[in-house]
Tab-separated table of C-alpha atoms in Angstrom:
chain	number	residue	atom	x	y	z
W	5	MET	CA	11.374	-38.915	-21.410
W	6	ASP	CA	14.339	-41.039	-22.693
W	7	TYR	CA	17.659	-40.419	-22.737
W	8	THR	CA	21.096	-41.040	-24.020
W	9	GLN	CA	24.080	-42.056	-22.859
W	10	LYS	CA	28.405	-41.590	-23.405
W	11	SER	CA	31.541	-41.916	-21.562
W	12	SER	CA	34.460	-40.221	-22.605
W	13	ALA	CA	38.315	-41.662	-21.836
W	14	ASN	CA	38.744	-39.283	-18.612
W	15	GLY	CA	35.559	-41.214	-17.346
W	16	VAL	CA	33.176	-39.283	-17.625
W	17	TYR	CA	29.733	-40.300	-18.611
W	18	THR	CA	26.853	-38.012	-19.842
W	19	VAL	CA	23.047	-38.756	-20.558
W	20	SER	CA	21.305	-36.237	-21.846
W	21	MET	CA	17.450	-36.529	-21.653
W	22	ARG	CA	14.457	-35.510	-23.479
W	23	GLY	CA	11.280	-35.091	-23.197
W	24	LYS	CA	9.452	-34.463	-19.474
W	25	PHE	CA	11.208	-35.868	-16.038
W	26	THR	CA	7.866	-37.631	-13.575
W	27	PHE	CA	7.105	-40.161	-11.853
W	28	GLY	CA	6.928	-42.893	-14.077
W	29	ASP	CA	9.917	-42.434	-15.400
W	30	HIS	CA	11.758	-43.979	-11.430
W	31	ASN	CA	12.664	-46.985	-13.747
W	32	SER	CA	14.271	-45.349	-16.268
W	33	PHE	CA	15.741	-43.454	-13.582
W	34	LYS	CA	16.768	-46.296	-11.673
W	35	HIS	CA	18.432	-48.492	-14.975
W	36	ILE	CA	20.488	-44.715	-15.302
W	37	LEU	CA	21.367	-45.294	-11.258
W	38	GLU	CA	23.439	-49.068	-11.944
W	39	LEU	CA	26.094	-46.451	-14.336
W	40	LEU	CA	27.380	-45.283	-10.925
W	41	THR	CA	28.246	-49.500	-10.213
W	42	ASP	CA	31.058	-49.142	-13.819
W	43	PRO	CA	34.051	-48.809	-11.903
W	44	ASN	CA	35.842	-46.616	-14.322
W	45	LEU	CA	33.122	-43.259	-14.032
W	46	LYS	CA	34.581	-40.992	-11.970
W	47	GLN	CA	31.677	-38.548	-12.668
W	48	LEU	CA	28.602	-39.023	-13.924
W	49	GLU	CA	26.470	-36.079	-15.464
W	50	LEU	CA	23.095	-35.237	-15.995
W	51	ASP	CA	22.409	-33.223	-19.364
W	52	PHE	CA	19.173	-31.617	-18.587
W	53	SER	CA	19.527	-29.244	-21.579
W	54	GLU	CA	16.264	-31.298	-23.449
W	55	ILE	CA	13.788	-31.297	-21.040
W	56	SER	CA	10.624	-29.326	-20.574
W	57	PHE	CA	9.219	-30.551	-17.234
W	58	VAL	CA	10.107	-31.850	-13.468
W	59	ASP	CA	7.723	-33.035	-11.248
W	60	SER	CA	8.456	-33.283	-7.308
W	61	ALA	CA	8.870	-37.171	-7.544
W	62	ALA	CA	11.906	-35.973	-10.801
W	63	LEU	CA	13.638	-33.972	-8.204
W	64	GLY	CA	13.056	-37.265	-5.440
W	65	VAL	CA	15.196	-38.961	-7.275
W	66	ILE	CA	18.025	-36.722	-8.119
W	67	LEU	CA	18.458	-36.316	-3.924
W	68	ILE	CA	18.341	-39.998	-3.953
W	69	ALA	CA	21.006	-39.661	-6.998
W	70	LYS	CA	23.091	-37.209	-5.193
W	71	ASP	CA	22.676	-39.845	-2.045
W	72	GLU	CA	23.987	-43.076	-4.010
W	73	ALA	CA	26.423	-40.759	-5.896
W	74	GLU	CA	27.723	-39.919	-2.639
W	75	LYS	CA	27.113	-42.900	-0.780
W	76	LYS	CA	29.461	-44.556	-4.293
W	77	GLY	CA	32.402	-41.946	-4.100
W	78	LYS	CA	31.719	-40.486	-7.432
W	79	GLN	CA	30.703	-37.325	-8.817
W	80	LEU	CA	27.360	-35.902	-10.341
W	81	VAL	CA	26.962	-33.308	-11.818
W	82	ILE	CA	23.637	-31.367	-13.248
W	83	PHE	CA	24.274	-29.762	-16.844
W	84	ASN	CA	22.509	-26.865	-18.193
W	85	PRO	CA	18.316	-27.132	-17.160
W	86	VAL	CA	15.855	-24.604	-17.977
W	87	GLY	CA	12.592	-22.851	-17.795
W	88	GLN	CA	10.942	-25.082	-16.058
W	89	VAL	CA	13.317	-27.344	-15.135
W	90	LYS	CA	15.968	-23.675	-14.013
W	91	LYS	CA	12.968	-22.549	-11.398
W	92	MET	CA	12.395	-25.842	-9.835
W	93	PHE	CA	16.223	-25.920	-10.097
W	94	GLU	CA	16.407	-22.829	-7.713
W	95	ILE	CA	13.083	-22.680	-5.617
W	96	SER	CA	14.302	-25.809	-4.258
W	97	ARG	CA	18.006	-24.364	-3.557
W	98	PHE	CA	18.968	-27.714	-5.835
W	99	TYR	CA	21.854	-24.167	-6.660
W	100	ASP	CA	23.154	-25.290	-3.406
W	101	LEU	CA	23.291	-28.955	-2.935
W	102	PHE	CA	24.529	-29.741	-6.716
W	103	GLU	CA	27.586	-28.746	-8.954
W	104	ILE	CA	25.070	-27.055	-11.477
W	105	THR	CA	26.781	-26.076	-14.825
W	106	HIS	CA	25.469	-24.407	-17.808
K	152	MET	CA	-15.699	76.096	-4.148
K	153	LEU	CA	-15.258	80.458	-2.801
K	154	ASN	CA	-16.860	82.034	-6.094
K	155	MET	CA	-14.316	84.828	-7.012
K	156	VAL	CA	-15.464	87.654	-6.744
K	157	PRO	CA	-14.141	90.648	-8.750
K	158	LYS	CA	-12.570	92.620	-7.480
K	159	GLU	CA	-14.986	95.990	-9.236
K	160	SER	CA	-17.960	94.389	-7.651
K	161	PHE	CA	-16.161	94.449	-4.041
K	162	ASN	CA	-18.785	97.040	-2.050
K	163	GLY	CA	-20.373	96.271	1.649
K	164	SER	CA	-23.163	93.450	0.271
K	165	THR	CA	-19.738	91.226	-1.443
K	166	SER	CA	-17.964	90.869	1.241
K	167	ASP	CA	-21.471	90.102	3.373
K	168	GLN	CA	-21.874	87.613	0.731
K	169	LEU	CA	-18.322	86.549	0.810
K	170	LEU	CA	-18.616	86.573	4.750
K	171	GLN	CA	-21.639	84.772	4.251
K	172	GLU	CA	-20.183	81.805	1.688
K	173	ALA	CA	-16.798	81.680	3.668
K	174	SER	CA	-18.993	81.599	7.392
K	175	SER	CA	-21.258	78.663	5.743
K	176	PHE	CA	-18.320	76.371	3.851
K	177	LEU	CA	-16.852	76.518	7.608
K	178	ARG	CA	-19.920	74.738	9.524
K	179	LEU	CA	-20.037	72.262	6.051
K	180	ASN	CA	-16.168	71.198	6.719
K	181	ILE	CA	-17.256	71.136	10.592
K	182	ALA	CA	-19.772	69.008	8.876
K	183	SER	CA	-18.427	66.655	7.461
K	184	ASN	CA	-15.034	66.539	9.821
K	185	HIS	CA	-18.001	66.016	12.430
K	186	VAL	CA	-18.967	62.954	10.233
K	187	ILE	CA	-14.993	61.601	9.536
K	188	ALA	CA	-14.315	61.420	13.105
K	189	LYS	CA	-17.426	59.687	13.711
K	190	GLU	CA	-16.035	57.543	11.405
K	191	LEU	CA	-12.507	56.815	12.640
K	192	PRO	CA	-12.565	55.166	15.330
K	193	GLN	CA	-15.396	52.270	13.414
K	194	ILE	CA	-12.962	51.366	10.939
K	195	SER	CA	-10.428	51.853	13.889
K	196	LYS	CA	-12.986	48.849	15.921
K	197	LEU	CA	-14.049	47.757	13.177
K	198	VAL	CA	-10.756	46.348	11.997
K	199	GLU	CA	-9.385	45.348	15.604
K	200	GLU	CA	-12.601	43.217	15.550
K	201	SER	CA	-12.234	41.333	12.067
K	202	ALA	CA	-8.058	40.588	13.245
K	203	ASP	CA	-10.000	39.516	16.220
K	204	ASP	CA	-12.239	37.112	14.631
K	205	LEU	CA	-9.242	36.017	11.917
K	206	ALA	CA	-6.834	35.452	14.605
K	207	SER	CA	-9.330	32.805	16.274
K	208	ARG	CA	-10.270	31.316	13.393
K	209	PHE	CA	-6.015	30.741	12.500
K	210	ARG	CA	-5.824	29.005	15.913
K	211	SER	CA	-8.779	27.127	15.121
K	212	LEU	CA	-6.383	26.335	11.815
K	213	ALA	CA	-3.370	25.985	13.535
K	214	PHE	CA	-4.966	23.308	16.255
K	215	ALA	CA	-6.677	21.391	12.726
K	216	ALA	CA	-3.200	21.233	11.507
K	217	GLN	CA	-1.805	20.059	14.505
K	218	ASP	CA	-3.882	17.491	14.508
K	219	GLN	CA	-3.687	16.377	10.890
K	220	SER	CA	-0.306	16.399	11.861
K	221	GLN	CA	-0.625	14.581	14.147
K	222	ILE	CA	-3.064	11.680	12.553
K	223	VAL	CA	-0.854	11.336	9.977
K	224	GLN	CA	2.493	10.478	12.000
K	225	GLN	CA	0.500	7.588	12.941
K	226	VAL	CA	-0.375	5.921	9.744
K	227	VAL	CA	3.552	6.527	8.674
K	228	ASP	CA	3.705	4.428	12.164
K	229	MET	CA	1.109	2.175	11.167
K	230	THR	CA	3.220	1.651	8.007
K	231	SER	CA	5.906	-0.156	9.729
K	232	VAL	CA	4.569	-1.885	12.201
K	233	ILE	CA	1.680	-5.301	12.482
K	234	SER	CA	-0.582	-5.724	14.804
K	235	VAL	CA	-1.605	-10.309	15.598
K	236	ASN	CA	-2.764	-11.137	18.426
K	237	GLY	CA	-2.231	-7.766	20.438
K	238	GLU	CA	1.951	-8.270	19.263
K	239	ASN	CA	3.131	-5.353	17.600
K	240	VAL	CA	5.113	-7.142	14.399
K	241	GLY	CA	7.368	-5.717	12.311
K	242	PHE	CA	6.657	-5.602	8.677
K	243	ALA	CA	9.703	-6.553	6.934
K	244	GLU	CA	9.982	-8.284	10.090
K	245	SER	CA	6.729	-10.492	8.940
K	246	LEU	CA	7.504	-11.138	5.020
K	247	GLU	CA	10.622	-12.329	6.363
K	248	MET	CA	8.372	-14.849	8.177
K	249	ILE	CA	6.682	-15.425	5.911
K	250	ASN	CA	9.038	-16.188	3.463
K	251	LYS	CA	11.218	-19.297	5.561
K	252	THR	CA	7.616	-20.592	6.357
K	253	LEU	CA	7.680	-20.908	2.545
K	254	GLN	CA	10.934	-21.679	2.753
K	255	ASP	CA	10.359	-25.104	5.153
K	256	ALA	CA	7.324	-26.130	3.075
K	257	VAL	CA	9.707	-26.423	0.302
K	258	GLU	CA	11.727	-28.030	1.618
K	259	LYS	CA	9.310	-30.132	3.328
K	260	ILE	CA	8.254	-31.210	0.498
K	261	LEU	CA	11.432	-32.733	-1.059
K	262	TYR	CA	12.013	-34.181	2.140
K	263	VAL	CA	8.943	-36.079	1.538
K	264	SER	CA	9.598	-36.623	-2.147
K	265	LYS	CA	12.905	-37.932	-1.223
K	266	MET	CA	11.733	-40.273	0.669
K	267	ALA	CA	8.614	-41.754	-1.585
K	268	MET	CA	10.837	-41.913	-4.204
K	269	THR	CA	13.229	-44.522	-2.073
K	270	MET	CA	10.516	-46.753	-0.560
K	271	VAL	CA	9.269	-46.734	-4.435
K	272	PHE	CA	12.554	-48.405	-5.852
K	273	SER	CA	12.810	-50.525	-2.329
K	274	LEU	CA	9.623	-52.331	-3.346
K	275	ASP	CA	10.546	-52.221	-6.963
K	276	GLU	CA	13.083	-54.457	-4.898
K	277	ALA	CA	11.101	-56.158	-2.699
K	278	LYS	CA	8.704	-57.479	-5.926
K	279	SER	CA	11.402	-58.565	-7.435
K	280	GLN	CA	12.670	-60.587	-4.409
K	281	LEU	CA	8.704	-61.804	-4.227
K	282	SER	CA	8.090	-62.919	-7.414
K	283	ASP	CA	12.165	-64.724	-7.448
K	284	VAL	CA	10.556	-67.019	-4.551
K	285	ASP	CA	7.229	-67.601	-6.230
K	286	SER	CA	9.694	-69.698	-8.843
K	287	PHE	CA	11.645	-70.883	-6.118
K	288	ILE	CA	7.624	-72.321	-4.424
K	289	LYS	CA	6.695	-73.033	-7.894
K	290	MET	CA	9.978	-75.732	-8.659
K	291	VAL	CA	9.400	-77.530	-5.348
K	292	GLN	CA	5.731	-78.177	-5.897
K	293	LYS	CA	7.298	-79.185	-9.330
K	294	ILE	CA	10.067	-81.693	-8.190
K	295	THR	CA	7.406	-83.075	-5.347
K	296	LYS	CA	4.406	-83.705	-7.960
K	297	GLN	CA	8.325	-85.997	-9.881
K	298	THR	CA	9.023	-87.002	-6.339
K	299	ASN	CA	5.467	-88.521	-6.331
K	300	LEU	CA	5.146	-90.260	-8.865
K	301	LEU	CA	8.753	-91.977	-8.703
K	302	ALA	CA	7.202	-93.103	-4.610
K	303	LEU	CA	4.395	-94.364	-7.441
K	304	ASN	CA	6.747	-96.593	-9.678
K	305	ALA	CA	8.111	-97.641	-6.917
K	306	THR	CA	5.455	-99.107	-5.869
K	307	ILE	CA	4.954	-100.602	-8.441
K	308	GLU	CA	7.866	-102.562	-9.252
K	309	SER	CA	8.159	-103.488	-4.927
K	310	ALA	CA	4.805	-105.137	-5.759
K	311	ARG	CA	6.025	-106.592	-9.195
K	312	ALA	CA	9.579	-108.046	-7.400
K	313	GLY	CA	7.198	-110.068	-4.556
K	314	GLU	CA	7.666	-110.898	-0.767
K	315	ALA	CA	12.002	-109.890	-1.548
K	316	GLY	CA	10.083	-106.342	-2.862
K	317	HIS	CA	8.396	-105.808	0.645
K	318	GLY	CA	10.943	-103.382	2.272
K	319	PHE	CA	11.491	-101.084	-0.795
K	320	ALA	CA	7.582	-100.413	-1.409
K	321	VAL	CA	8.033	-99.403	2.156
K	322	VAL	CA	10.008	-96.835	1.823
K	323	ALA	CA	8.201	-95.233	-1.365
K	324	ASN	CA	5.420	-95.313	1.093
K	325	GLU	CA	7.271	-93.018	3.193
K	326	VAL	CA	8.630	-91.144	1.083
K	327	LYS	CA	4.976	-90.293	-1.208
K	328	ASN	CA	4.198	-88.527	2.163
K	329	LEU	CA	7.182	-87.258	2.529
K	330	SER	CA	6.412	-85.687	-0.691
K	331	LYS	CA	2.843	-84.890	0.074
K	332	GLU	CA	4.541	-83.102	3.354
K	333	ILE	CA	6.618	-81.233	1.008
K	334	SER	CA	3.441	-80.473	-1.341
K	335	THR	CA	1.426	-79.345	1.883
K	336	LEU	CA	4.731	-76.794	3.144
K	337	SER	CA	5.148	-75.651	-0.357
K	338	ASP	CA	1.218	-75.112	-0.588
K	339	GLU	CA	0.971	-72.658	2.634
K	340	MET	CA	4.160	-71.786	1.604
K	341	LYS	CA	2.778	-70.534	-1.497
K	342	ASP	CA	-0.380	-68.891	0.238
K	343	LYS	CA	2.089	-66.831	2.395
K	344	LEU	CA	4.088	-65.443	-0.125
K	345	ASN	CA	0.767	-64.579	-1.874
K	346	SER	CA	-0.682	-62.577	0.981
K	347	VAL	CA	2.776	-60.492	1.265
K	348	SER	CA	2.440	-60.474	-1.702
K	349	SER	CA	-0.948	-57.775	-1.345
K	350	SER	CA	0.186	-56.160	1.121
K	351	VAL	CA	3.358	-55.632	-1.412
K	352	ASN	CA	1.063	-54.597	-4.166
K	353	VAL	CA	-1.487	-52.403	-1.738
K	354	SER	CA	1.276	-50.552	-0.331
K	355	TYR	CA	2.845	-49.808	-3.590
K	356	GLU	CA	-0.054	-48.765	-4.810
K	357	VAL	CA	-0.895	-46.287	-1.994
K	358	LEU	CA	3.040	-45.142	-1.452
K	359	LYS	CA	2.438	-45.053	-5.907
K	360	ASP	CA	-0.043	-42.655	-5.064
K	361	VAL	CA	1.564	-40.173	-2.751
K	362	ALA	CA	4.253	-40.825	-4.886
K	363	THR	CA	2.868	-39.345	-8.142
K	364	ILE	CA	1.074	-36.587	-6.538
K	365	ASP	CA	3.054	-33.408	-8.140
K	366	MET	CA	3.913	-31.033	-6.305
K	367	SER	CA	5.928	-29.088	-8.573
K	368	ASP	CA	3.307	-25.568	-8.478
K	369	ASN	CA	3.254	-25.420	-5.503
K	370	ILE	CA	6.704	-25.151	-5.147
K	371	LEU	CA	6.467	-22.794	-8.245
K	372	ILE	CA	3.595	-20.856	-5.632
K	373	LYS	CA	6.897	-19.500	-3.826
K	374	GLU	CA	8.632	-17.964	-6.023
K	375	LYS	CA	5.239	-15.631	-7.337
K	376	ILE	CA	4.115	-15.872	-2.992
K	377	GLU	CA	8.523	-13.870	-2.770
K	378	THR	CA	7.614	-11.384	-6.138
K	379	LEU	CA	4.655	-10.414	-4.560
K	380	MET	CA	6.289	-9.950	-0.870
K	381	GLN	CA	8.845	-8.420	-2.701
K	382	SER	CA	6.542	-5.732	-4.386
K	383	MET	CA	5.074	-5.412	-1.159
K	384	MET	CA	7.900	-4.311	0.568
K	385	GLN	CA	8.465	-1.634	-2.100
K	386	GLN	CA	4.815	-0.273	-2.022
K	387	ASN	CA	5.017	0.179	1.796
K	388	GLU	CA	8.321	2.081	1.585
K	389	ASN	CA	6.831	4.292	-1.607
K	390	PHE	CA	3.810	4.546	1.261
K	391	LYS	CA	6.049	5.459	3.862
K	392	GLN	CA	8.388	9.098	1.780
K	393	ILE	CA	4.411	10.081	0.609
K	394	LEU	CA	3.648	9.805	4.234
K	395	GLN	CA	6.094	11.635	5.258
K	396	VAL	CA	6.337	14.758	2.387
K	397	ALA	CA	2.261	15.064	4.242
K	398	ALA	CA	3.810	15.116	7.144
K	399	ASP	CA	6.661	17.164	6.647
K	400	SER	CA	3.498	19.278	4.651
K	401	SER	CA	1.418	19.742	7.380
K	402	LYS	CA	4.990	20.947	10.105
K	403	GLN	CA	4.975	23.737	7.268
K	404	ILE	CA	1.656	24.978	7.501
K	405	SER	CA	1.247	25.086	11.063
K	406	ASN	CA	4.736	27.400	10.651
K	407	ASN	CA	2.653	29.347	8.032
K	408	ILE	CA	-0.247	30.329	11.003
K	409	SER	CA	1.723	31.379	13.257
K	410	SER	CA	3.526	33.353	11.068
K	411	ALA	CA	0.400	35.059	10.631
K	412	ILE	CA	-0.788	34.983	13.762
K	413	VAL	CA	1.844	37.495	14.866
K	414	GLY	CA	0.906	39.734	10.724
K	415	MET	CA	-2.314	40.270	12.397
K	416	GLN	CA	-0.711	42.367	15.042
K	417	PHE	CA	-1.503	45.227	12.125
K	418	GLN	CA	-4.541	46.295	14.243
K	419	ASP	CA	-2.232	48.482	17.033
K	420	LYS	CA	-0.977	50.326	13.909
K	421	VAL	CA	-3.758	51.065	12.592
K	422	ALA	CA	-5.444	52.174	15.359
K	423	GLN	CA	-2.647	54.356	16.016
K	424	HIS	CA	-2.628	56.052	12.590
K	425	LEU	CA	-6.678	56.536	13.189
K	426	ASP	CA	-6.573	58.052	16.081
K	427	ASN	CA	-3.445	60.420	15.024
K	428	CYS	CA	-5.598	61.730	12.280
K	429	LYS	CA	-9.136	61.694	14.147
K	430	ASN	CA	-7.446	63.419	16.468
K	431	VAL	CA	-5.888	66.131	13.469
K	432	ILE	CA	-9.260	66.928	12.204
K	433	GLN	CA	-11.186	67.030	15.132
K	434	LEU	CA	-8.746	70.123	16.459
K	435	MET	CA	-8.613	71.279	12.662
K	436	SER	CA	-12.829	71.085	13.361
K	437	SER	CA	-13.007	73.159	16.261
K	438	GLN	CA	-10.631	75.857	14.761
K	439	CYS	CA	-13.289	75.860	12.261
K	440	ASP	CA	-15.584	76.500	14.608
K	441	GLU	CA	-14.398	79.249	15.972
K	442	LEU	CA	-13.900	80.587	12.527
K	443	ALA	CA	-16.691	79.972	11.266
K	444	HIS	CA	-18.693	81.845	14.805
K	445	ASN	CA	-16.918	84.808	13.999
K	446	THR	CA	-17.694	85.117	11.180
K	447	GLU	CA	-21.417	84.724	11.426
K	448	ASN	CA	-21.245	87.401	13.862
K	449	LEU	CA	-20.609	89.887	10.821
K	450	SER	CA	-22.570	88.721	8.557
K	451	THR	CA	-25.824	89.885	7.708
K	452	GLU	CA	-27.786	87.599	6.118
K	453	THR	CA	-28.277	82.949	6.535
K	454	ASN	CA	-28.780	81.950	3.759
K	455	ILE	CA	-26.493	79.504	1.682
K	456	ALA	CA	-24.988	79.707	-1.617
K	457	GLU	CA	-25.671	77.786	-4.551
K	458	MET	CA	-22.078	76.483	-4.638
K	459	GLN	CA	-22.298	74.919	-1.240
K	460	GLN	CA	-25.302	73.130	-2.555
K	461	GLU	CA	-23.265	71.883	-4.900
K	462	LEU	CA	-20.551	71.058	-2.766
K	463	ILE	CA	-22.248	69.370	-0.568
K	464	GLY	CA	-24.043	67.731	-3.479
K	465	LYS	CA	-20.809	66.313	-4.356
K	466	ILE	CA	-19.591	65.445	-0.457
K	467	LEU	CA	-23.332	63.226	-1.045
K	468	ASP	CA	-21.679	61.465	-4.455
K	469	GLN	CA	-18.269	60.386	-2.576
K	470	PHE	CA	-20.832	58.071	0.409
K	471	LYS	CA	-20.909	56.097	-1.201
K	472	LEU	CA	-22.545	53.811	1.416
K	473	GLY	CA	-26.309	54.731	2.524
K	474	ASP	CA	-25.631	55.079	6.177
K	475	LEU	CA	-22.238	56.989	5.578
K	476	LYS	CA	-24.701	59.627	3.728
K	477	GLN	CA	-27.039	59.456	6.259
K	478	LYS	CA	-24.826	60.382	9.137
K	479	PHE	CA	-23.089	63.525	7.089
K	480	MET	CA	-27.169	64.636	6.722
K	481	GLU	CA	-27.507	64.047	10.401
K	482	SER	CA	-24.454	66.010	11.375
K	483	MET	CA	-25.656	68.756	8.941
K	484	ASN	CA	-28.772	68.816	10.525
K	485	GLU	CA	-27.194	69.641	14.396
K	486	HIS	CA	-24.560	72.295	12.582
K	487	ASN	CA	-28.003	74.043	11.135
K	488	ILE	CA	-27.099	73.283	7.457
K	489	LYS	CA	-30.915	73.062	5.261
K	490	ILE	CA	-30.396	71.107	2.027
K	491	ASP	CA	-32.717	70.189	-0.321
K	492	ALA	CA	-33.655	67.102	0.513
K	493	GLU	CA	-35.809	66.211	-2.359
K	494	LYS	CA	-33.351	66.731	-4.803
K	495	TYR	CA	-30.639	65.037	-3.509
K	496	GLY	CA	-32.575	61.663	-2.498
K	497	VAL	CA	-31.768	61.366	1.090
K	498	ALA	CA	-34.091	61.520	3.933
K	499	ASN	CA	-34.188	64.142	5.981
K	500	THR	CA	-33.689	64.143	10.085
K	501	LYS	CA	-34.677	66.136	12.597
K	502	ASN	CA	-32.554	67.344	15.499
K	503	ASP	CA	-34.816	64.781	17.208
K	504	GLY	CA	-33.425	62.352	15.441
K	505	SER	CA	-36.453	60.567	13.038
K	506	THR	CA	-36.329	60.705	9.812
K	507	SER	CA	-39.594	62.875	7.413
K	508	ASN	CA	-40.153	62.280	3.711
K	509	ALA	CA	-38.957	64.703	2.043
K	510	ASP	CA	-42.347	66.667	0.977
K	511	GLU	CA	-43.419	67.517	4.293
K	512	ASP	CA	-43.802	70.639	5.506
K	513	ASP	CA	-40.607	71.840	7.875
K	514	ILE	CA	-38.587	70.977	5.406
K	515	GLU	CA	-36.972	74.621	4.001
K	516	LEU	CA	-36.404	74.140	0.313
K	517	PHE	CA	-35.062	76.573	-2.784
């Protein structure tokens, strides 16, 4: 997958991802996680609108992201999962663990 | 019936004829009443036997319906319960258990994934550090090489200086030795580092193998199974409802049968009615008998008139059943009424009960 990021004045950083999110993308995702160290970031929003597929490794790194955000006292929000991704999130109880908006 | 004789021709012989006709009619009456009186108790018996037979069949039916009811109830019970290793587990409970187990599996898959990815990140970090250390060692080796060269140069310079450079030569030598030691040490460090790097790479490859196993299908299966279970629950419910209808039906059958059996008590009434009829007929018969005797005493002729023959024919026509016809013939014989057996197509019976052909001598023909 590839991604673009934008930040807003009130400390909300939005990362829009595109394509399939699988094991091979863990390095890219690591760079996204590094944003959490930015002192200007208050909330990291992960936009899944254009992600067509997640595998179990992807779910693993998203859970790691949750821990990292908590450790650093930042908000993590998931935005608009669709199709297979939405199904996976539902079965994995992500709707209970994360703040997910559509 | 009796011919109406015109009043003008009424004389001794005509009244004789009338008496004759009356007498023979009465005897015919008696003969047929005799048959009827005998038939009525037979009918009564037939009704009673048939009713008994029906009642006992109905009772069998009732038992069968009850058995069916019980079997249906057993099946209803079976829909709610499954026997697992000798223990009874509720159906809904079982499905709930499957649900929980699946959810647990999903959670474990997620946990394993998270841990594996954490290790992947960690090993990435380790590899990066090892790479740095490798650079450091390379730098150390470079430095020792240069140190060696320097020592070499110093030795050469000290040789040029002659006696004055002797001390210097010693120092230069020591430096050379030290540098050699450092070189050996860094070689060993390099070896160790390579070893560690190897191990880390192996671990990394193994972990990659594990972490790349995509369990997303396994996770999605849970949804499929949940849907399947919902359907099973629904079907089970439907099944239960249908069985309940069947159970109610069976009960209704039982009730209807009980009513039917009660309704079978009619044979008592029938027997009573028939008995009454029989008694009346017998009474009438004995009156006729008395009258017949009286008229016979007065008459002089013994022939049966033509119209009686006709009447007999009509009576015989009424008896649709062959054996009733036969009984009538016997009865007429007993009462001394002779008929044209051949004309009416029946075997004539003698008083001793044996049958004979129509064209035998002892039959009186007209």
